[in-house]
Amino acid sequence: MPIIINLDVMMARRKMSLNELSDKVGITISNLSILKTGKAKAIRIETLEAICTALDCQPGDILEYKP
Amino acid sequence: MKKIRTLQILVYITFALFFLQTYAPSLYRGFADGWADSFSSTNDELNAHTPSGPALDAVLQGNIIPGTKNDTLQIGKDYLLRDINVTANIRVVDASGKTPEWLKVCRVLLAFLMIRILLYMASFCNRVIVDIYNGRMFDPQCIKLIRKIGIRLIIYAIADFAYQWTDYIKQTILIHAPLNVINTVTFNWGLLLGAMLIFILAGAFEQGGKLKEEQELTI
C-alpha cells in the first residue's frame, strides 16, 4: 500500500510508549498495533484527531504517501 | 442452542421426507416383488410364463386401449379424449435377463451417488446452521460450505436426469410393440434454480465477510 503510517516514528520522537498513547487516545493497544503495522484498512477522522492531539503533530506527520 | 437443535432436526426431517418420497416407493416395491417372486417360484409350473421380476413404471401411448384411434377416444356423446397416455406398472418376462449388465451397473452407481449427495447436503446444511448461530457465517469456510451445497445440488440434478434416461433406455429395451413407451425424461430446472440462489447467497456472504473485515480493521 502506498500510504505509510509513521506512528512509531512520531512516538519515538515524542518518547511515548504504546501504553501511554493508548491511554491518551482511548483506543486499545491491539488496535494501535494494527495501525502501526499498516494492517488497518481505514482510519476514522476522530481517531486521527485524537492521535494528533496526543502526539502534538499534524496528520501529515503520521501519514505519508509513497507511490 | 435450542433453536440450532430444532433447525438441525428440521433439516434432517426434511431430507428424510425427501428421501422417503423419492426412493421409498421403489424400495418397497422392489422388496414386495422379491418377496412375491420367492413364493411364486417355489410353487409350481403354473408360474413358468408369468411375468416376474422388478416392475417398470412406464408411460405408454394410448393406442392400446380398445376403440382408440390415433390416441383419441370417444367416450359417450359428450367427451372426446385426445393424446391419451397410459401410466402403467409393467412386468416383463425375464426382465432381469434381458437388461444389459452395463445398464444395471450404471443405475446402481447413479442411485448410490444420489443418496450420497443427499447425505452430504444434509450434513453441510447442518454445519452451515451451526456456523450461522456461532457468528461464523462470514468465514471463508462457511462460504465454501454453502458453495459446496450449490455444486452438489447441480450434480444431483444431473444424476437424476441421467437416472431417468437409464430408466427410459431400460424400458425401450424391454418393452416392444404393441406397447409404445413415451419418453418422459425431464431435467429438474427447479434444482438448478435453487443452486443458483445458493450461489447468490454465497456471493452475498462473501461480500459481507469483506465488509466485516474492513469494519474490524477500521481504527
Tab-separated table of C-alpha atoms in Angstrom:
chain	number	residue	atom	x	y	z
A	1	MET	CA	0.000	0.000	0.000
A	2	PRO	CA	1.481	3.406	-0.923
A	3	ILE	CA	0.213	5.002	2.319
A	4	ILE	CA	2.790	4.616	5.069
A	5	ILE	CA	1.929	5.086	8.749
A	6	ASN	CA	4.712	6.802	10.608
A	7	LEU	CA	3.136	6.367	14.016
A	8	ASP	CA	6.165	4.606	15.509
A	9	VAL	CA	8.460	7.412	14.278
A	10	MET	CA	6.295	10.077	15.904
A	11	MET	CA	6.015	8.034	19.095
A	12	ALA	CA	9.800	7.707	19.220
A	13	ARG	CA	10.198	11.461	18.661
A	14	ARG	CA	7.763	12.226	21.476
A	15	LYS	CA	9.277	9.426	23.567
A	16	MET	CA	5.858	7.986	24.137
A	17	SER	CA	5.116	4.301	24.740
A	18	LEU	CA	2.249	2.359	23.167
A	19	ASN	CA	0.542	2.061	26.559
A	20	GLU	CA	0.745	5.798	27.159
A	21	LEU	CA	-0.626	6.622	23.700
A	22	SER	CA	-3.395	4.079	24.152
A	23	ASP	CA	-4.440	5.742	27.405
A	24	LYS	CA	-4.361	9.232	25.886
A	25	VAL	CA	-6.139	8.381	22.607
A	26	GLY	CA	-8.625	5.978	24.155
A	27	ILE	CA	-8.169	3.073	21.772
A	28	THR	CA	-6.873	-0.400	22.583
A	29	ILE	CA	-3.215	-1.401	22.226
A	30	SER	CA	-4.145	-4.090	19.735
A	31	ASN	CA	-5.856	-1.514	17.514
A	32	LEU	CA	-2.833	0.792	17.807
A	33	SER	CA	-0.632	-2.139	16.798
A	34	ILE	CA	-2.814	-2.777	13.735
A	35	LEU	CA	-2.434	0.905	12.835
A	36	LYS	CA	1.312	0.899	13.472
A	37	THR	CA	1.992	-2.210	11.399
A	38	GLY	CA	-0.007	-0.840	8.464
A	39	LYS	CA	-2.664	-3.587	8.589
A	40	ALA	CA	-5.508	-1.108	9.110
A	41	LYS	CA	-7.854	-0.661	6.136
A	42	ALA	CA	-9.261	2.698	7.276
A	43	ILE	CA	-8.776	5.319	9.955
A	44	ARG	CA	-11.543	7.454	11.433
A	45	ILE	CA	-11.097	11.245	11.428
A	46	GLU	CA	-11.768	11.328	15.163
A	47	THR	CA	-9.034	8.708	15.796
A	48	LEU	CA	-6.601	10.714	13.688
A	49	GLU	CA	-7.557	13.856	15.572
A	50	ALA	CA	-7.018	12.140	18.938
A	51	ILE	CA	-3.614	10.801	17.870
A	52	CYS	CA	-2.554	14.228	16.543
A	53	THR	CA	-3.620	15.837	19.825
A	54	ALA	CA	-1.787	13.221	21.897
A	55	LEU	CA	1.413	13.423	19.835
A	56	ASP	CA	1.094	17.164	19.156
A	57	CYS	CA	1.589	16.775	15.422
A	58	GLN	CA	-0.107	17.142	12.040
A	59	PRO	CA	-1.864	14.294	10.164
A	60	GLY	CA	0.899	14.582	7.548
A	61	ASP	CA	3.465	13.652	10.187
A	62	ILE	CA	1.682	10.322	10.716
A	63	LEU	CA	0.512	9.528	7.189
A	64	GLU	CA	2.889	9.569	4.238
A	65	TYR	CA	2.162	8.826	0.597
A	66	LYS	CA	4.868	6.927	-1.309
A	67	PRO	CA	3.742	5.878	-4.801
B	1	MET	CA	-28.898	-23.577	21.420
B	2	LYS	CA	-32.481	-24.843	21.313
B	3	LYS	CA	-33.030	-23.003	18.037
B	4	ILE	CA	-29.982	-24.645	16.467
B	5	ARG	CA	-31.071	-28.100	17.561
B	6	THR	CA	-34.608	-27.503	16.254
B	7	LEU	CA	-33.299	-26.289	12.901
B	8	GLN	CA	-30.867	-29.201	12.655
B	9	ILE	CA	-33.648	-31.674	13.399
B	10	LEU	CA	-35.859	-29.917	10.822
B	11	VAL	CA	-33.123	-30.223	8.195
B	12	TYR	CA	-32.775	-33.941	8.837
B	13	ILE	CA	-36.558	-34.442	8.844
B	14	THR	CA	-36.838	-32.568	5.513
B	15	PHE	CA	-34.106	-34.655	3.916
B	16	ALA	CA	-35.621	-37.854	5.336
B	17	LEU	CA	-39.052	-36.933	3.915
B	18	PHE	CA	-37.485	-36.125	0.543
B	19	PHE	CA	-35.715	-39.479	0.618
B	20	LEU	CA	-38.933	-41.276	1.554
B	21	GLN	CA	-40.912	-39.549	-1.170
B	22	THR	CA	-38.281	-40.195	-3.849
B	23	TYR	CA	-36.938	-43.638	-3.057
B	24	ALA	CA	-39.190	-45.383	-0.542
B	25	PRO	CA	-41.922	-46.419	-3.045
B	26	SER	CA	-39.326	-48.040	-5.328
B	27	LEU	CA	-37.571	-49.695	-2.405
B	28	TYR	CA	-40.842	-51.021	-1.031
B	29	ARG	CA	-41.965	-52.295	-4.443
B	30	GLY	CA	-38.599	-53.973	-5.008
B	31	PHE	CA	-38.913	-55.676	-1.644
B	32	ALA	CA	-42.531	-56.699	-2.275
B	33	ASP	CA	-41.682	-58.042	-5.756
B	34	GLY	CA	-38.777	-60.041	-4.399
B	35	TRP	CA	-40.983	-61.405	-1.651
B	36	ALA	CA	-43.756	-62.378	-4.094
B	37	ASP	CA	-41.284	-63.919	-6.555
B	38	SER	CA	-39.662	-66.025	-3.873
B	39	PHE	CA	-43.039	-67.596	-3.117
B	40	SER	CA	-44.230	-67.987	-6.702
B	41	SER	CA	-41.003	-69.700	-7.806
B	42	THR	CA	-41.408	-72.386	-5.185
B	43	ASN	CA	-44.991	-73.086	-6.192
B	44	ASP	CA	-45.249	-74.999	-9.445
B	45	GLU	CA	-45.021	-74.781	-13.193
B	46	LEU	CA	-48.067	-72.558	-13.386
B	47	ASN	CA	-45.888	-69.518	-12.893
B	48	ALA	CA	-43.304	-70.500	-15.504
B	49	HIS	CA	-44.577	-67.978	-18.062
B	50	THR	CA	-45.892	-65.399	-15.627
B	51	PRO	CA	-44.005	-62.098	-15.923
B	52	SER	CA	-41.965	-61.604	-12.784
B	53	GLY	CA	-39.060	-59.583	-11.535
B	54	PRO	CA	-38.923	-55.814	-10.997
B	55	ALA	CA	-41.845	-53.777	-12.297
B	56	LEU	CA	-41.291	-50.904	-14.721
B	57	ASP	CA	-43.066	-47.612	-14.287
B	58	ALA	CA	-43.705	-46.585	-17.871
B	59	VAL	CA	-45.862	-44.137	-19.781
B	60	LEU	CA	-47.357	-45.772	-22.875
B	61	GLN	CA	-49.169	-44.454	-25.901
B	62	GLY	CA	-52.922	-44.722	-25.507
B	63	ASN	CA	-53.491	-46.787	-28.667
B	64	ILE	CA	-53.539	-49.975	-26.559
B	65	ILE	CA	-56.988	-49.046	-25.259
B	66	PRO	CA	-59.663	-50.728	-27.423
B	67	GLY	CA	-61.535	-48.258	-29.615
B	68	THR	CA	-58.703	-45.712	-29.646
B	69	LYS	CA	-57.725	-44.193	-32.979
B	70	ASN	CA	-54.603	-42.004	-33.172
B	71	ASP	CA	-54.570	-41.620	-29.362
B	72	THR	CA	-58.137	-40.304	-29.496
B	73	LEU	CA	-61.140	-41.963	-27.903
B	74	GLN	CA	-64.801	-41.006	-27.950
B	75	ILE	CA	-66.495	-41.571	-24.581
B	76	GLY	CA	-70.256	-41.443	-24.946
B	77	LYS	CA	-71.607	-38.418	-26.838
B	78	ASP	CA	-70.139	-35.709	-24.655
B	79	TYR	CA	-66.450	-36.476	-24.334
B	80	LEU	CA	-63.535	-36.879	-26.670
B	81	LEU	CA	-60.207	-37.862	-25.156
B	82	ARG	CA	-57.118	-36.799	-27.075
B	83	ASP	CA	-53.388	-37.541	-26.641
B	84	ILE	CA	-54.107	-40.441	-24.312
B	85	ASN	CA	-51.149	-41.690	-22.300
B	86	VAL	CA	-51.318	-44.700	-20.049
B	87	THR	CA	-49.187	-44.827	-16.925
B	88	ALA	CA	-48.606	-48.439	-16.086
B	89	ASN	CA	-46.628	-50.655	-13.816
B	90	ILE	CA	-45.359	-53.231	-16.296
B	91	ARG	CA	-43.922	-56.622	-15.575
B	92	VAL	CA	-41.870	-58.294	-18.302
B	93	VAL	CA	-40.996	-61.979	-18.674
B	94	ASP	CA	-37.343	-62.487	-17.712
B	95	ALA	CA	-36.769	-58.754	-17.316
B	96	SER	CA	-33.503	-59.031	-15.448
B	97	GLY	CA	-32.110	-61.466	-18.041
B	98	LYS	CA	-32.812	-59.040	-20.887
B	99	THR	CA	-31.393	-55.958	-19.171
B	100	PRO	CA	-27.752	-55.293	-20.164
B	101	GLU	CA	-25.214	-55.523	-17.346
B	102	TRP	CA	-23.737	-52.079	-18.067
B	103	LEU	CA	-27.180	-50.537	-17.583
B	104	LYS	CA	-27.643	-52.299	-14.264
B	105	VAL	CA	-24.214	-51.086	-13.094
B	106	CYS	CA	-24.983	-47.525	-14.237
B	107	ARG	CA	-28.292	-47.493	-12.380
B	108	VAL	CA	-26.807	-48.829	-9.147
B	109	LEU	CA	-23.917	-46.336	-9.318
B	110	LEU	CA	-26.256	-43.412	-10.010
B	111	ALA	CA	-28.595	-44.427	-7.183
B	112	PHE	CA	-25.694	-44.617	-4.722
B	113	LEU	CA	-24.314	-41.301	-5.975
B	114	MET	CA	-27.674	-39.586	-5.450
B	115	ILE	CA	-28.118	-40.983	-1.944
B	116	ARG	CA	-24.569	-39.969	-1.051
B	117	ILE	CA	-25.134	-36.433	-2.363
B	118	LEU	CA	-28.319	-36.173	-0.291
B	119	LEU	CA	-26.473	-37.240	2.858
B	120	TYR	CA	-23.642	-34.789	2.102
B	121	MET	CA	-26.097	-31.940	1.603
B	122	ALA	CA	-27.872	-32.715	4.883
B	123	SER	CA	-24.546	-32.726	6.714
B	124	PHE	CA	-23.362	-29.477	5.033
B	125	CYS	CA	-26.680	-27.746	5.847
B	126	ASN	CA	-26.217	-28.702	9.471
B	127	ARG	CA	-22.701	-27.307	9.583
B	128	VAL	CA	-23.832	-24.062	7.947
B	129	ILE	CA	-26.614	-23.675	10.554
B	130	VAL	CA	-24.095	-24.146	13.365
B	131	ASP	CA	-21.735	-21.615	11.730
B	132	ILE	CA	-24.540	-19.051	11.370
B	133	TYR	CA	-25.587	-19.401	15.008
B	134	ASN	CA	-21.978	-19.152	16.179
B	135	GLY	CA	-21.487	-15.942	14.186
B	136	ARG	CA	-19.093	-17.544	11.698
B	137	MET	CA	-21.327	-17.140	8.643
B	138	PHE	CA	-18.879	-14.728	7.008
B	139	ASP	CA	-15.904	-17.053	7.464
B	140	PRO	CA	-14.445	-18.369	4.208
B	141	GLN	CA	-15.016	-21.945	5.415
B	142	CYS	CA	-18.762	-21.360	5.842
B	143	ILE	CA	-18.988	-19.683	2.426
B	144	LYS	CA	-17.136	-22.657	0.923
B	145	LEU	CA	-19.686	-24.999	2.520
B	146	ILE	CA	-22.604	-23.003	1.080
B	147	ARG	CA	-20.998	-23.181	-2.379
B	148	LYS	CA	-20.468	-26.937	-1.944
B	149	ILE	CA	-24.213	-27.350	-1.275
B	150	GLY	CA	-24.942	-25.489	-4.532
B	151	ILE	CA	-22.496	-27.631	-6.512
B	152	ARG	CA	-23.944	-30.829	-5.075
B	153	LEU	CA	-27.445	-29.672	-5.925
B	154	ILE	CA	-26.372	-29.310	-9.583
B	155	ILE	CA	-24.676	-32.727	-9.523
B	156	TYR	CA	-27.861	-34.198	-8.026
B	157	ALA	CA	-29.970	-32.669	-10.801
B	158	ILE	CA	-27.616	-34.118	-13.457
B	159	ALA	CA	-27.534	-37.546	-11.752
B	160	ASP	CA	-31.324	-37.533	-11.527
B	161	PHE	CA	-31.555	-36.687	-15.238
B	162	ALA	CA	-29.119	-39.493	-16.089
B	163	TYR	CA	-31.058	-41.933	-13.909
B	164	GLN	CA	-34.280	-41.068	-15.713
B	165	TRP	CA	-32.520	-41.744	-19.021
B	166	THR	CA	-31.343	-45.159	-17.820
B	167	ASP	CA	-34.971	-45.829	-16.875
B	168	TYR	CA	-36.111	-44.887	-20.365
B	169	ILE	CA	-33.355	-46.943	-22.047
B	170	LYS	CA	-34.325	-49.952	-19.919
B	171	GLN	CA	-37.969	-49.509	-20.893
B	172	THR	CA	-37.149	-49.277	-24.617
B	173	ILE	CA	-35.052	-52.444	-24.360
B	174	LEU	CA	-37.716	-54.438	-22.515
B	175	ILE	CA	-40.962	-53.097	-23.929
B	176	HIS	CA	-41.852	-53.771	-27.565
B	177	ALA	CA	-44.861	-53.446	-29.861
B	178	PRO	CA	-47.811	-53.347	-29.415
B	179	LEU	CA	-46.716	-51.198	-26.466
B	180	ASN	CA	-45.044	-47.878	-27.254
B	181	VAL	CA	-43.098	-46.206	-24.482
B	182	ILE	CA	-43.237	-42.416	-24.284
B	183	ASN	CA	-40.100	-40.554	-23.251
B	184	THR	CA	-40.969	-38.575	-20.108
B	185	VAL	CA	-37.391	-37.702	-19.133
B	186	THR	CA	-37.201	-34.136	-17.815
B	187	PHE	CA	-34.405	-32.103	-16.328
B	188	ASN	CA	-35.226	-30.695	-12.896
B	189	TRP	CA	-34.742	-26.974	-13.512
B	190	GLY	CA	-36.049	-26.220	-10.025
B	191	LEU	CA	-32.933	-27.765	-8.526
B	192	LEU	CA	-30.752	-25.708	-10.856
B	193	LEU	CA	-32.582	-22.532	-9.842
B	194	GLY	CA	-32.116	-23.493	-6.193
B	195	ALA	CA	-28.391	-23.959	-6.808
B	196	MET	CA	-28.199	-20.508	-8.464
B	197	LEU	CA	-29.908	-18.931	-5.439
B	198	ILE	CA	-27.429	-20.681	-3.153
B	199	PHE	CA	-24.518	-19.315	-5.216
B	200	ILE	CA	-26.007	-15.802	-4.965
B	201	LEU	CA	-26.331	-16.262	-1.192
B	202	ALA	CA	-22.699	-17.420	-1.002
B	203	GLY	CA	-21.638	-14.353	-3.021
B	204	ALA	CA	-23.577	-12.060	-0.665
B	205	PHE	CA	-21.954	-13.721	2.345
B	206	GLU	CA	-18.538	-13.286	0.749
B	207	GLN	CA	-19.159	-9.558	0.301
B	208	GLY	CA	-20.472	-9.400	3.865
B	209	GLY	CA	-17.265	-11.050	5.046
B	210	LYS	CA	-15.191	-8.440	3.246
B	211	LEU	CA	-17.255	-5.615	4.789
B	212	LYS	CA	-16.899	-7.188	8.221
B	213	GLU	CA	-13.124	-7.457	7.815
B	214	GLU	CA	-12.969	-3.843	6.665
B	215	GLN	CA	-15.034	-2.726	9.628
B	216	GLU	CA	-12.854	-4.699	12.016
B	217	LEU	CA	-9.722	-3.102	10.573
B	218	THR	CA	-11.088	0.438	10.775
B	219	ILE	CA	-9.383	2.153	13.673
